[in-house]
Amino acid sequence: MARAGPGRAGGARRGQEQLRPPTWEISDSDAEGPASAETPATTRDPAGERRPAAEALRWLRPWQAVRRLAVLVDPAVLEDAGADTLMEALHALGCEPRVEPQRPARSLRWSRASPDPCPRGVPPEVWAEDEPHVLLLLEPEEFVRGVIQLTQVCGPTCSVPWVTPESPACLHLAVIGLDAYLWSQQPRAQETQQPGRPAVTRTKGAVSWPEVEEALVHLQLWENVDVLLVASWQELSQHMCAFTKALAQRPFKQARESGAFPFCTSRRWVAGERVARDGAGLRGAWWRQVRQFNRVSPAVADTVVSAFPSPRLLQQVYMACGTKQERLALLADLPVKTGKGVPPRRVGPDLSRRICLFLTTTDPDLLLDLGS
């Protein structure tokens, strides 16, 4: 009898131990035996899934992307005294200007530093290191010589002096002070006619603005080369900063538009009236739908929804109407609740007609609002 007590007590303790819920303690024996089969399955954590996407989005934000964008400047560009304005503007923008030899000379290009490690959920092409855009600075004299060459032989077979097989895919030309240079060459392009000597109307190396415009059209159409004509280094610096900002924002826009429907998010309600499975919220959705019609106040929407709590009920009443005129005027005489001192009013025939056509027509091209 003395031995039976401890035995029963030990059995009771073992029974209590068996009734305990499984714990998350990890040991060498957890992978063996039937206890491992009773371990509950881990649930997916939506917050953990959204964390990499949020991290990638943070890296793609324009203010972060500008810091990872470097402008590679050829040393020959710095030989001009006005280049300091460009370097100061790039520093103020937040990007990193680096002086490195470039081909062709007097050119600038952009390079992007990808984060290490690269965030998940972003296409690899978004983190492309080298941009295909190159900006080539030309002196006015050099550009005028190219204009003369382009205007003499025009067509798709005409060779462009700045475009070679090794040229980048997106080449941009920038000329500083072309207008002032052409004005300075104008007096020398025309000379006073002297007795016994024919008049000289054009000297070697002089061009007119119509010829410049013709060359610009040729470069844009045949060579896909943009030409930027600026008056000073200050204007060039403003263009460089705006172009750099656009390049910094491009990965963010590409990642945002990579999805088929970028405005939709998974497992999250973005906007509008939320409708539950039991039908809660349908009345609010119907109210919002009525409000989407032009010139519909909240009071008018309340009147329509109060009379017909769902569009299905309104459709059934339309089907029970005998004539089309009866359907079009069904909602016209509904009184709208107004405040004290405000004369009473109705829904009106215009809105009644539009709601009727919206719920009964089969013509997708029908114009509901005649006043639009």
mmCIF file of C-alpha atoms in Angstrom:
data_model
loop_
_atom_site.group_PDB
_atom_site.id
_atom_site.type_symbol
_atom_site.label_atom_id
_atom_site.label_comp_id
_atom_site.label_asym_id
_atom_site.label_seq_id
_atom_site.Cartn_x
_atom_site.Cartn_y
_atom_site.Cartn_z
ATOM 1 C CA MET A 1 0.000 0.000 0.000
ATOM 2 C CA ALA A 2 2.888 2.303 0.786
ATOM 3 C CA ARG A 3 4.297 1.715 -2.672
ATOM 4 C CA ALA A 4 0.987 2.319 -4.432
ATOM 5 C CA GLY A 5 0.745 5.969 -3.341
ATOM 6 C CA PRO A 6 3.878 7.161 -5.088
ATOM 7 C CA GLY A 7 2.964 5.135 -8.136
ATOM 8 C CA ARG A 8 -0.435 6.762 -8.439
ATOM 9 C CA ALA A 9 1.090 10.159 -7.778
ATOM 10 C CA GLY A 10 3.716 9.528 -10.423
ATOM 11 C CA GLY A 11 0.996 8.481 -12.888
ATOM 12 C CA ALA A 12 -0.984 11.631 -12.142
ATOM 13 C CA ARG A 13 2.074 13.760 -12.760
ATOM 14 C CA ARG A 14 2.718 11.943 -16.017
ATOM 15 C CA GLY A 15 -0.903 12.565 -17.026
ATOM 16 C CA GLN A 16 -0.494 16.251 -16.301
ATOM 17 C CA GLU A 17 2.673 16.331 -18.323
ATOM 18 C CA GLN A 18 0.890 14.734 -21.268
ATOM 19 C CA LEU A 19 -1.860 17.364 -21.135
ATOM 20 C CA ARG A 20 0.622 20.230 -21.408
ATOM 21 C CA PRO A 21 0.584 22.004 -24.789
ATOM 22 C CA PRO A 22 3.670 21.601 -26.972
ATOM 23 C CA THR A 23 6.317 24.230 -26.398
ATOM 24 C CA TRP A 24 8.844 25.862 -28.695
ATOM 25 C CA GLU A 25 11.903 24.654 -26.804
ATOM 26 C CA ILE A 26 14.578 23.390 -29.182
ATOM 27 C CA SER A 27 16.601 20.318 -28.322
ATOM 28 C CA ASP A 28 18.356 17.497 -30.109
ATOM 29 C CA SER A 29 15.359 15.221 -29.653
ATOM 30 C CA ASP A 30 12.799 17.605 -31.215
ATOM 31 C CA ALA A 31 13.452 16.268 -34.686
ATOM 32 C CA GLU A 32 12.662 12.707 -33.613
ATOM 33 C CA GLY A 33 9.552 10.966 -32.346
ATOM 34 C CA PRO A 34 5.893 11.869 -32.656
ATOM 35 C CA ALA A 35 6.287 15.121 -30.700
ATOM 36 C CA SER A 36 7.700 16.808 -33.784
ATOM 37 C CA ALA A 37 4.502 16.049 -35.690
ATOM 38 C CA GLU A 38 2.482 17.950 -33.096
ATOM 39 C CA THR A 39 4.459 21.145 -33.554
ATOM 40 C CA PRO A 40 2.127 23.788 -34.983
ATOM 41 C CA ALA A 41 3.015 25.209 -38.391
ATOM 42 C CA THR A 42 4.408 28.713 -38.438
ATOM 43 C CA THR A 43 2.151 31.339 -39.966
ATOM 44 C CA ARG A 44 3.295 33.794 -42.614
ATOM 45 C CA ASP A 45 4.124 37.204 -41.285
ATOM 46 C CA PRO A 46 2.793 39.918 -43.629
ATOM 47 C CA ALA A 47 4.943 42.519 -41.895
ATOM 48 C CA GLY A 48 8.043 40.409 -42.510
ATOM 49 C CA GLU A 49 7.157 40.083 -46.184
ATOM 50 C CA ARG A 50 6.613 43.825 -46.574
ATOM 51 C CA ARG A 51 9.870 44.715 -44.854
ATOM 52 C CA PRO A 52 12.179 43.851 -47.838
ATOM 53 C CA ALA A 53 9.869 45.703 -50.217
ATOM 54 C CA ALA A 54 9.891 48.764 -47.968
ATOM 55 C CA GLU A 55 13.682 48.603 -47.728
ATOM 56 C CA ALA A 56 14.004 48.406 -51.508
ATOM 57 C CA LEU A 57 11.577 51.295 -51.904
ATOM 58 C CA ARG A 58 13.634 53.359 -49.484
ATOM 59 C CA TRP A 59 16.769 52.822 -51.570
ATOM 60 C CA LEU A 60 14.901 53.831 -54.701
ATOM 61 C CA ARG A 61 13.595 57.085 -53.288
ATOM 62 C CA PRO A 62 14.900 60.078 -55.316
ATOM 63 C CA TRP A 63 16.753 61.669 -52.385
ATOM 64 C CA GLN A 64 18.553 58.375 -51.751
ATOM 65 C CA ALA A 65 19.178 57.719 -55.447
ATOM 66 C CA VAL A 66 20.811 61.114 -55.993
ATOM 67 C CA ARG A 67 23.446 60.285 -53.378
ATOM 68 C CA ARG A 68 24.326 57.074 -55.201
ATOM 69 C CA LEU A 69 24.594 58.832 -58.571
ATOM 70 C CA ALA A 70 28.035 60.032 -59.656
ATOM 71 C CA VAL A 71 28.755 62.475 -62.483
ATOM 72 C CA LEU A 72 32.013 61.598 -64.272
ATOM 73 C CA VAL A 73 33.627 64.780 -65.615
ATOM 74 C CA ASP A 74 36.461 64.777 -68.121
ATOM 75 C CA PRO A 75 39.498 66.849 -67.000
ATOM 76 C CA ALA A 76 39.328 68.894 -70.208
ATOM 77 C CA VAL A 77 36.000 70.326 -69.054
ATOM 78 C CA LEU A 78 37.660 71.909 -66.030
ATOM 79 C CA GLU A 79 39.998 73.937 -68.218
ATOM 80 C CA ASP A 80 37.209 76.446 -68.724
ATOM 81 C CA ALA A 81 36.863 79.040 -65.962
ATOM 82 C CA GLY A 82 33.096 78.603 -65.805
ATOM 83 C CA ALA A 83 33.345 74.903 -64.944
ATOM 84 C CA ASP A 84 33.505 75.785 -61.240
ATOM 85 C CA THR A 85 29.845 76.823 -61.436
ATOM 86 C CA LEU A 86 28.942 73.366 -62.709
ATOM 87 C CA MET A 87 30.909 71.544 -59.996
ATOM 88 C CA GLU A 88 29.391 73.686 -57.228
ATOM 89 C CA ALA A 89 25.877 73.016 -58.548
ATOM 90 C CA LEU A 90 26.476 69.250 -58.605
ATOM 91 C CA HIS A 91 27.834 69.324 -55.044
ATOM 92 C CA ALA A 92 24.805 71.300 -53.890
ATOM 93 C CA LEU A 93 22.510 68.757 -55.543
ATOM 94 C CA GLY A 94 23.936 65.967 -53.393
ATOM 95 C CA CYS A 95 25.493 63.771 -56.060
ATOM 96 C CA GLU A 96 29.190 62.980 -56.356
ATOM 97 C CA PRO A 97 31.107 64.659 -59.218
ATOM 98 C CA ARG A 98 34.310 62.763 -60.052
ATOM 99 C CA VAL A 99 37.042 63.922 -62.402
ATOM 100 C CA GLU A 100 38.030 61.003 -64.636
ATOM 101 C CA PRO A 101 39.247 60.833 -68.264
ATOM 102 C CA GLN A 102 36.342 60.207 -70.617
ATOM 103 C CA ARG A 103 35.973 59.246 -74.236
ATOM 104 C CA PRO A 104 35.236 61.377 -76.119
ATOM 105 C CA ALA A 105 37.087 64.265 -74.506
ATOM 106 C CA ARG A 106 35.151 67.150 -72.917
ATOM 107 C CA SER A 107 32.252 64.856 -72.079
ATOM 108 C CA LEU A 108 30.278 63.978 -68.958
ATOM 109 C CA ARG A 109 28.538 60.730 -68.104
ATOM 110 C CA TRP A 110 26.607 59.279 -65.177
ATOM 111 C CA SER A 111 27.333 56.210 -63.066
ATOM 112 C CA ARG A 112 25.127 54.678 -60.380
ATOM 113 C CA ALA A 113 26.467 52.808 -57.331
ATOM 114 C CA SER A 114 24.239 49.847 -56.471
ATOM 115 C CA PRO A 115 23.635 49.139 -52.766
ATOM 116 C CA ASP A 116 25.452 46.211 -51.211
ATOM 117 C CA PRO A 117 23.624 43.942 -50.736
ATOM 118 C CA CYS A 118 20.932 44.745 -53.279
ATOM 119 C CA PRO A 119 17.443 44.772 -51.750
ATOM 120 C CA ARG A 120 15.135 41.966 -52.762
ATOM 121 C CA GLY A 121 12.024 42.558 -54.788
ATOM 122 C CA VAL A 122 13.633 44.969 -57.271
ATOM 123 C CA PRO A 123 14.496 43.930 -60.852
ATOM 124 C CA PRO A 124 18.280 43.662 -61.429
ATOM 125 C CA GLU A 125 18.190 46.037 -64.392
ATOM 126 C CA VAL A 126 17.083 48.818 -62.041
ATOM 127 C CA TRP A 127 20.525 48.786 -60.422
ATOM 128 C CA ALA A 128 22.386 49.265 -63.722
ATOM 129 C CA GLU A 129 25.705 50.906 -62.903
ATOM 130 C CA ASP A 130 26.422 52.895 -66.082
ATOM 131 C CA GLU A 131 23.841 55.151 -67.679
ATOM 132 C CA PRO A 132 23.834 55.247 -71.497
ATOM 133 C CA HIS A 133 23.608 59.051 -71.529
ATOM 134 C CA VAL A 134 26.685 61.112 -72.402
ATOM 135 C CA LEU A 135 26.827 64.904 -72.638
ATOM 136 C CA LEU A 136 29.505 66.247 -74.989
ATOM 137 C CA LEU A 137 30.543 69.897 -74.647
ATOM 138 C CA LEU A 138 31.392 71.649 -77.900
ATOM 139 C CA GLU A 139 32.964 75.005 -78.594
ATOM 140 C CA PRO A 140 30.910 77.288 -80.858
ATOM 141 C CA GLU A 141 33.576 77.159 -83.585
ATOM 142 C CA GLU A 142 33.557 73.350 -83.565
ATOM 143 C CA PHE A 143 29.787 73.200 -83.718
ATOM 144 C CA VAL A 144 29.659 75.692 -86.617
ATOM 145 C CA ARG A 145 32.108 73.540 -88.606
ATOM 146 C CA GLY A 146 29.841 70.555 -88.053
ATOM 147 C CA VAL A 147 26.794 72.581 -89.113
ATOM 148 C CA ILE A 148 28.509 73.500 -92.380
ATOM 149 C CA GLN A 149 29.285 69.839 -93.005
ATOM 150 C CA LEU A 150 25.702 68.802 -92.290
ATOM 151 C CA THR A 151 24.099 71.473 -94.460
ATOM 152 C CA GLN A 152 26.347 70.734 -97.432
ATOM 153 C CA VAL A 153 25.464 67.033 -97.568
ATOM 154 C CA CYS A 154 22.071 66.374 -96.028
ATOM 155 C CA GLY A 155 20.438 62.973 -95.776
ATOM 156 C CA PRO A 156 20.742 59.658 -93.970
ATOM 157 C CA THR A 157 24.162 58.981 -95.526
ATOM 158 C CA CYS A 158 25.663 62.212 -94.235
ATOM 159 C CA SER A 159 28.418 61.642 -91.697
ATOM 160 C CA VAL A 160 28.136 63.501 -88.414
ATOM 161 C CA PRO A 161 31.504 64.617 -87.033
ATOM 162 C CA TRP A 162 30.576 63.855 -83.400
ATOM 163 C CA VAL A 163 28.915 60.472 -83.967
ATOM 164 C CA THR A 164 31.165 57.411 -84.334
ATOM 165 C CA PRO A 165 30.513 53.666 -84.089
ATOM 166 C CA GLU A 166 31.905 53.843 -80.540
ATOM 167 C CA SER A 167 29.514 56.621 -79.537
ATOM 168 C CA PRO A 168 27.090 55.863 -76.709
ATOM 169 C CA ALA A 169 23.460 55.035 -77.359
ATOM 170 C CA CYS A 170 22.179 58.353 -75.982
ATOM 171 C CA LEU A 171 24.458 61.195 -77.036
ATOM 172 C CA HIS A 172 23.671 64.781 -76.091
ATOM 173 C CA LEU A 173 25.506 67.864 -77.358
ATOM 174 C CA ALA A 174 25.838 71.118 -75.435
ATOM 175 C CA VAL A 175 27.096 74.382 -76.927
ATOM 176 C CA ILE A 176 27.735 77.399 -74.715
ATOM 177 C CA GLY A 177 27.488 80.861 -76.246
ATOM 178 C CA LEU A 178 26.521 79.955 -79.815
ATOM 179 C CA ASP A 179 24.207 82.951 -80.173
ATOM 180 C CA ALA A 180 26.900 85.410 -79.122
ATOM 181 C CA TYR A 181 29.413 83.722 -81.435
ATOM 182 C CA LEU A 182 27.122 83.998 -84.467
ATOM 183 C CA TRP A 183 26.471 87.653 -83.730
ATOM 184 C CA SER A 184 30.205 88.291 -83.491
ATOM 185 C CA GLN A 185 30.746 86.626 -86.862
ATOM 186 C CA GLN A 186 27.972 88.563 -88.589
ATOM 187 C CA PRO A 187 29.909 91.819 -89.286
ATOM 188 C CA ARG A 188 32.705 89.848 -90.878
ATOM 189 C CA ALA A 189 30.278 87.878 -92.999
ATOM 190 C CA GLN A 190 29.228 90.970 -94.892
ATOM 191 C CA GLU A 191 31.616 93.566 -96.314
ATOM 192 C CA THR A 192 30.979 96.934 -97.836
ATOM 193 C CA GLN A 193 30.960 96.716 -101.605
ATOM 194 C CA GLN A 194 33.829 98.677 -103.144
ATOM 195 C CA PRO A 195 34.088 99.909 -106.761
ATOM 196 C CA GLY A 196 35.513 97.238 -109.026
ATOM 197 C CA ARG A 197 35.203 94.466 -106.393
ATOM 198 C CA PRO A 198 32.229 92.102 -106.076
ATOM 199 C CA ALA A 199 30.376 92.011 -102.779
ATOM 200 C CA VAL A 200 31.295 89.251 -100.354
ATOM 201 C CA THR A 201 28.166 87.960 -98.666
ATOM 202 C CA ARG A 202 29.652 85.040 -96.763
ATOM 203 C CA THR A 203 33.068 84.216 -95.436
ATOM 204 C CA LYS A 204 34.461 80.823 -94.642
ATOM 205 C CA GLY A 205 33.077 79.423 -91.407
ATOM 206 C CA ALA A 206 30.024 81.711 -91.170
ATOM 207 C CA VAL A 207 26.539 80.236 -90.907
ATOM 208 C CA SER A 208 23.063 81.643 -90.351
ATOM 209 C CA TRP A 209 20.385 80.642 -87.885
ATOM 210 C CA PRO A 210 18.260 78.864 -90.548
ATOM 211 C CA GLU A 211 21.248 76.645 -91.284
ATOM 212 C CA VAL A 212 21.700 75.948 -87.566
ATOM 213 C CA GLU A 213 18.039 74.985 -87.262
ATOM 214 C CA GLU A 214 18.368 72.711 -90.292
ATOM 215 C CA ALA A 215 21.319 70.971 -88.645
ATOM 216 C CA LEU A 216 19.382 70.572 -85.391
ATOM 217 C CA VAL A 217 16.514 68.896 -87.238
ATOM 218 C CA HIS A 218 18.946 66.578 -89.025
ATOM 219 C CA LEU A 219 20.627 65.572 -85.765
ATOM 220 C CA GLN A 220 17.310 64.894 -84.071
ATOM 221 C CA LEU A 221 15.674 62.934 -86.905
ATOM 222 C CA TRP A 222 18.540 60.990 -88.437
ATOM 223 C CA GLU A 223 20.976 60.565 -85.555
ATOM 224 C CA ASN A 224 18.685 60.847 -82.492
ATOM 225 C CA VAL A 225 21.075 63.386 -80.967
ATOM 226 C CA ASP A 226 19.764 66.192 -78.769
ATOM 227 C CA VAL A 227 21.511 69.554 -78.890
ATOM 228 C CA LEU A 228 21.387 71.939 -75.939
ATOM 229 C CA LEU A 229 22.125 75.579 -76.730
ATOM 230 C CA VAL A 230 22.824 77.615 -73.602
ATOM 231 C CA ALA A 231 24.138 81.109 -73.057
ATOM 232 C CA SER A 232 26.268 80.550 -69.945
ATOM 233 C CA TRP A 233 27.675 77.950 -67.580
ATOM 234 C CA GLN A 234 24.974 78.860 -65.101
ATOM 235 C CA GLU A 235 22.280 77.761 -67.544
ATOM 236 C CA LEU A 236 24.216 74.577 -68.301
ATOM 237 C CA SER A 237 24.493 73.819 -64.585
ATOM 238 C CA GLN A 238 20.737 74.151 -64.156
ATOM 239 C CA HIS A 239 20.162 71.730 -67.023
ATOM 240 C CA MET A 240 22.680 69.265 -65.606
ATOM 241 C CA CYS A 241 21.005 69.305 -62.192
ATOM 242 C CA ALA A 242 17.556 68.788 -63.699
ATOM 243 C CA PHE A 243 18.805 65.928 -65.886
ATOM 244 C CA THR A 244 20.595 64.300 -62.955
ATOM 245 C CA LYS A 245 17.424 64.461 -60.864
ATOM 246 C CA ALA A 246 15.499 62.801 -63.690
ATOM 247 C CA LEU A 247 18.021 59.969 -63.894
ATOM 248 C CA ALA A 248 17.839 59.509 -60.128
ATOM 249 C CA GLN A 249 14.041 59.251 -60.209
ATOM 250 C CA ARG A 250 13.928 56.782 -63.099
ATOM 251 C CA PRO A 251 14.657 53.573 -61.081
ATOM 252 C CA PHE A 252 11.928 54.477 -58.610
ATOM 253 C CA LYS A 253 9.410 54.976 -61.415
ATOM 254 C CA GLN A 254 10.485 51.765 -63.147
ATOM 255 C CA ALA A 255 10.056 49.729 -59.966
ATOM 256 C CA ARG A 256 6.705 51.376 -59.256
ATOM 257 C CA GLU A 257 5.411 50.666 -62.760
ATOM 258 C CA SER A 258 6.892 47.162 -63.065
ATOM 259 C CA GLY A 259 3.693 45.539 -61.772
ATOM 260 C CA ALA A 260 0.652 45.020 -63.950
ATOM 261 C CA PHE A 261 -1.478 47.089 -61.558
ATOM 262 C CA PRO A 262 0.903 49.177 -59.433
ATOM 263 C CA PHE A 263 -1.963 50.940 -57.675
ATOM 264 C CA CYS A 264 -3.118 47.665 -56.066
ATOM 265 C CA THR A 265 -1.486 46.269 -52.948
ATOM 266 C CA SER A 266 -1.776 42.732 -51.642
ATOM 267 C CA ARG A 267 -3.703 42.087 -48.442
ATOM 268 C CA ARG A 268 -4.168 45.780 -47.754
ATOM 269 C CA TRP A 269 -7.125 48.095 -48.238
ATOM 270 C CA VAL A 270 -6.025 51.232 -50.013
ATOM 271 C CA ALA A 271 -9.062 53.512 -50.244
ATOM 272 C CA GLY A 272 -12.815 53.539 -50.742
ATOM 273 C CA GLU A 273 -15.532 51.786 -48.821
ATOM 274 C CA ARG A 274 -14.529 48.424 -47.422
ATOM 275 C CA VAL A 275 -17.087 45.657 -47.955
ATOM 276 C CA ALA A 276 -16.991 42.609 -45.683
ATOM 277 C CA ARG A 277 -18.039 39.078 -46.590
ATOM 278 C CA ASP A 278 -21.300 39.425 -44.665
ATOM 279 C CA GLY A 279 -22.308 42.433 -46.788
ATOM 280 C CA ALA A 280 -21.401 45.127 -44.307
ATOM 281 C CA GLY A 281 -20.334 48.244 -46.181
ATOM 282 C CA LEU A 282 -22.422 47.679 -49.320
ATOM 283 C CA ARG A 283 -24.664 50.604 -48.458
ATOM 284 C CA GLY A 284 -21.641 52.886 -48.107
ATOM 285 C CA ALA A 285 -20.238 51.653 -51.430
ATOM 286 C CA TRP A 286 -23.577 52.355 -53.122
ATOM 287 C CA TRP A 287 -23.616 55.840 -51.567
ATOM 288 C CA ARG A 288 -20.127 56.542 -52.900
ATOM 289 C CA GLN A 289 -21.149 55.309 -56.327
ATOM 290 C CA VAL A 290 -24.059 57.741 -56.424
ATOM 291 C CA ARG A 291 -21.738 60.534 -55.304
ATOM 292 C CA GLN A 292 -19.497 59.889 -58.313
ATOM 293 C CA PHE A 293 -22.115 61.388 -60.608
ATOM 294 C CA ASN A 294 -21.513 65.023 -61.449
ATOM 295 C CA ARG A 295 -23.316 67.656 -59.376
ATOM 296 C CA VAL A 296 -24.520 65.259 -56.661
ATOM 297 C CA SER A 297 -24.373 66.507 -53.081
ATOM 298 C CA PRO A 298 -24.176 64.249 -50.012
ATOM 299 C CA ALA A 299 -27.811 65.102 -49.170
ATOM 300 C CA VAL A 300 -29.010 63.963 -52.605
ATOM 301 C CA ALA A 301 -26.996 60.738 -52.297
ATOM 302 C CA ASP A 302 -28.549 60.127 -48.879
ATOM 303 C CA THR A 303 -32.021 60.500 -50.391
ATOM 304 C CA VAL A 304 -31.372 58.003 -53.181
ATOM 305 C CA VAL A 305 -29.738 55.444 -50.888
ATOM 306 C CA SER A 306 -32.469 55.793 -48.273
ATOM 307 C CA ALA A 307 -35.172 55.116 -50.876
ATOM 308 C CA PHE A 308 -33.269 52.241 -52.522
ATOM 309 C CA PRO A 309 -30.585 50.778 -50.205
ATOM 310 C CA SER A 310 -28.918 48.826 -53.021
ATOM 311 C CA PRO A 311 -28.584 49.152 -56.801
ATOM 312 C CA ARG A 312 -30.126 45.710 -57.210
ATOM 313 C CA LEU A 313 -33.351 46.877 -55.592
ATOM 314 C CA LEU A 314 -33.431 49.907 -57.861
ATOM 315 C CA GLN A 315 -32.888 47.703 -60.910
ATOM 316 C CA GLN A 316 -35.832 45.514 -59.898
ATOM 317 C CA VAL A 317 -38.071 48.580 -59.655
ATOM 318 C CA TYR A 318 -36.880 49.722 -63.090
ATOM 319 C CA MET A 319 -37.795 46.327 -64.537
ATOM 320 C CA ALA A 320 -41.280 46.603 -63.005
ATOM 321 C CA CYS A 321 -41.910 49.978 -64.675
ATOM 322 C CA GLY A 322 -44.197 49.852 -67.698
ATOM 323 C CA THR A 323 -42.692 52.600 -69.866
ATOM 324 C CA LYS A 324 -39.301 54.186 -70.439
ATOM 325 C CA GLN A 325 -40.523 57.593 -69.321
ATOM 326 C CA GLU A 326 -41.652 56.094 -66.030
ATOM 327 C CA ARG A 327 -38.193 54.637 -65.481
ATOM 328 C CA LEU A 328 -36.409 57.883 -66.341
ATOM 329 C CA ALA A 329 -38.568 59.896 -63.911
ATOM 330 C CA LEU A 330 -38.616 57.362 -61.085
ATOM 331 C CA LEU A 331 -36.257 59.285 -58.781
ATOM 332 C CA ALA A 332 -37.137 62.814 -59.892
ATOM 333 C CA ASP A 333 -39.740 63.548 -57.199
ATOM 334 C CA LEU A 334 -37.823 62.159 -54.215
ATOM 335 C CA PRO A 335 -37.602 64.941 -51.568
ATOM 336 C CA VAL A 336 -34.138 65.906 -50.389
ATOM 337 C CA LYS A 337 -33.689 66.673 -46.720
ATOM 338 C CA THR A 338 -32.508 70.229 -46.201
ATOM 339 C CA GLY A 339 -31.723 72.336 -43.178
ATOM 340 C CA LYS A 340 -33.938 74.848 -41.458
ATOM 341 C CA GLY A 341 -34.673 77.913 -43.500
ATOM 342 C CA VAL A 342 -33.699 76.200 -46.758
ATOM 343 C CA PRO A 343 -36.482 75.711 -49.308
ATOM 344 C CA PRO A 344 -37.301 72.073 -50.052
ATOM 345 C CA ARG A 345 -36.004 70.526 -53.233
ATOM 346 C CA ARG A 346 -36.104 67.272 -55.146
ATOM 347 C CA VAL A 347 -33.595 64.932 -56.738
ATOM 348 C CA GLY A 348 -34.641 66.286 -60.138
ATOM 349 C CA PRO A 349 -35.182 64.772 -63.571
ATOM 350 C CA ASP A 350 -31.566 65.145 -64.729
ATOM 351 C CA LEU A 351 -30.006 62.958 -62.045
ATOM 352 C CA SER A 352 -32.944 60.553 -62.237
ATOM 353 C CA ARG A 353 -32.309 60.097 -65.951
ATOM 354 C CA ARG A 354 -28.561 59.588 -65.485
ATOM 355 C CA ILE A 355 -28.942 56.959 -62.759
ATOM 356 C CA CYS A 356 -31.585 55.149 -64.812
ATOM 357 C CA LEU A 357 -29.361 55.035 -67.895
ATOM 358 C CA PHE A 358 -26.386 53.963 -65.813
ATOM 359 C CA LEU A 359 -28.231 50.924 -64.425
ATOM 360 C CA THR A 360 -30.246 49.931 -67.490
ATOM 361 C CA THR A 361 -28.333 50.799 -70.656
ATOM 362 C CA THR A 362 -26.308 48.264 -72.638
ATOM 363 C CA ASP A 363 -24.478 50.856 -74.757
ATOM 364 C CA PRO A 364 -20.903 51.309 -73.452
ATOM 365 C CA ASP A 365 -20.448 54.524 -75.448
ATOM 366 C CA LEU A 366 -23.567 56.248 -74.140
ATOM 367 C CA LEU A 367 -22.931 59.706 -72.708
ATOM 368 C CA LEU A 368 -24.737 59.968 -69.382
ATOM 369 C CA ASP A 369 -24.073 63.613 -68.601
ATOM 370 C CA LEU A 370 -25.374 65.861 -71.369
ATOM 371 C CA GLY A 371 -23.889 68.921 -69.680
ATOM 372 C CA SER A 372 -20.285 67.645 -69.802
#
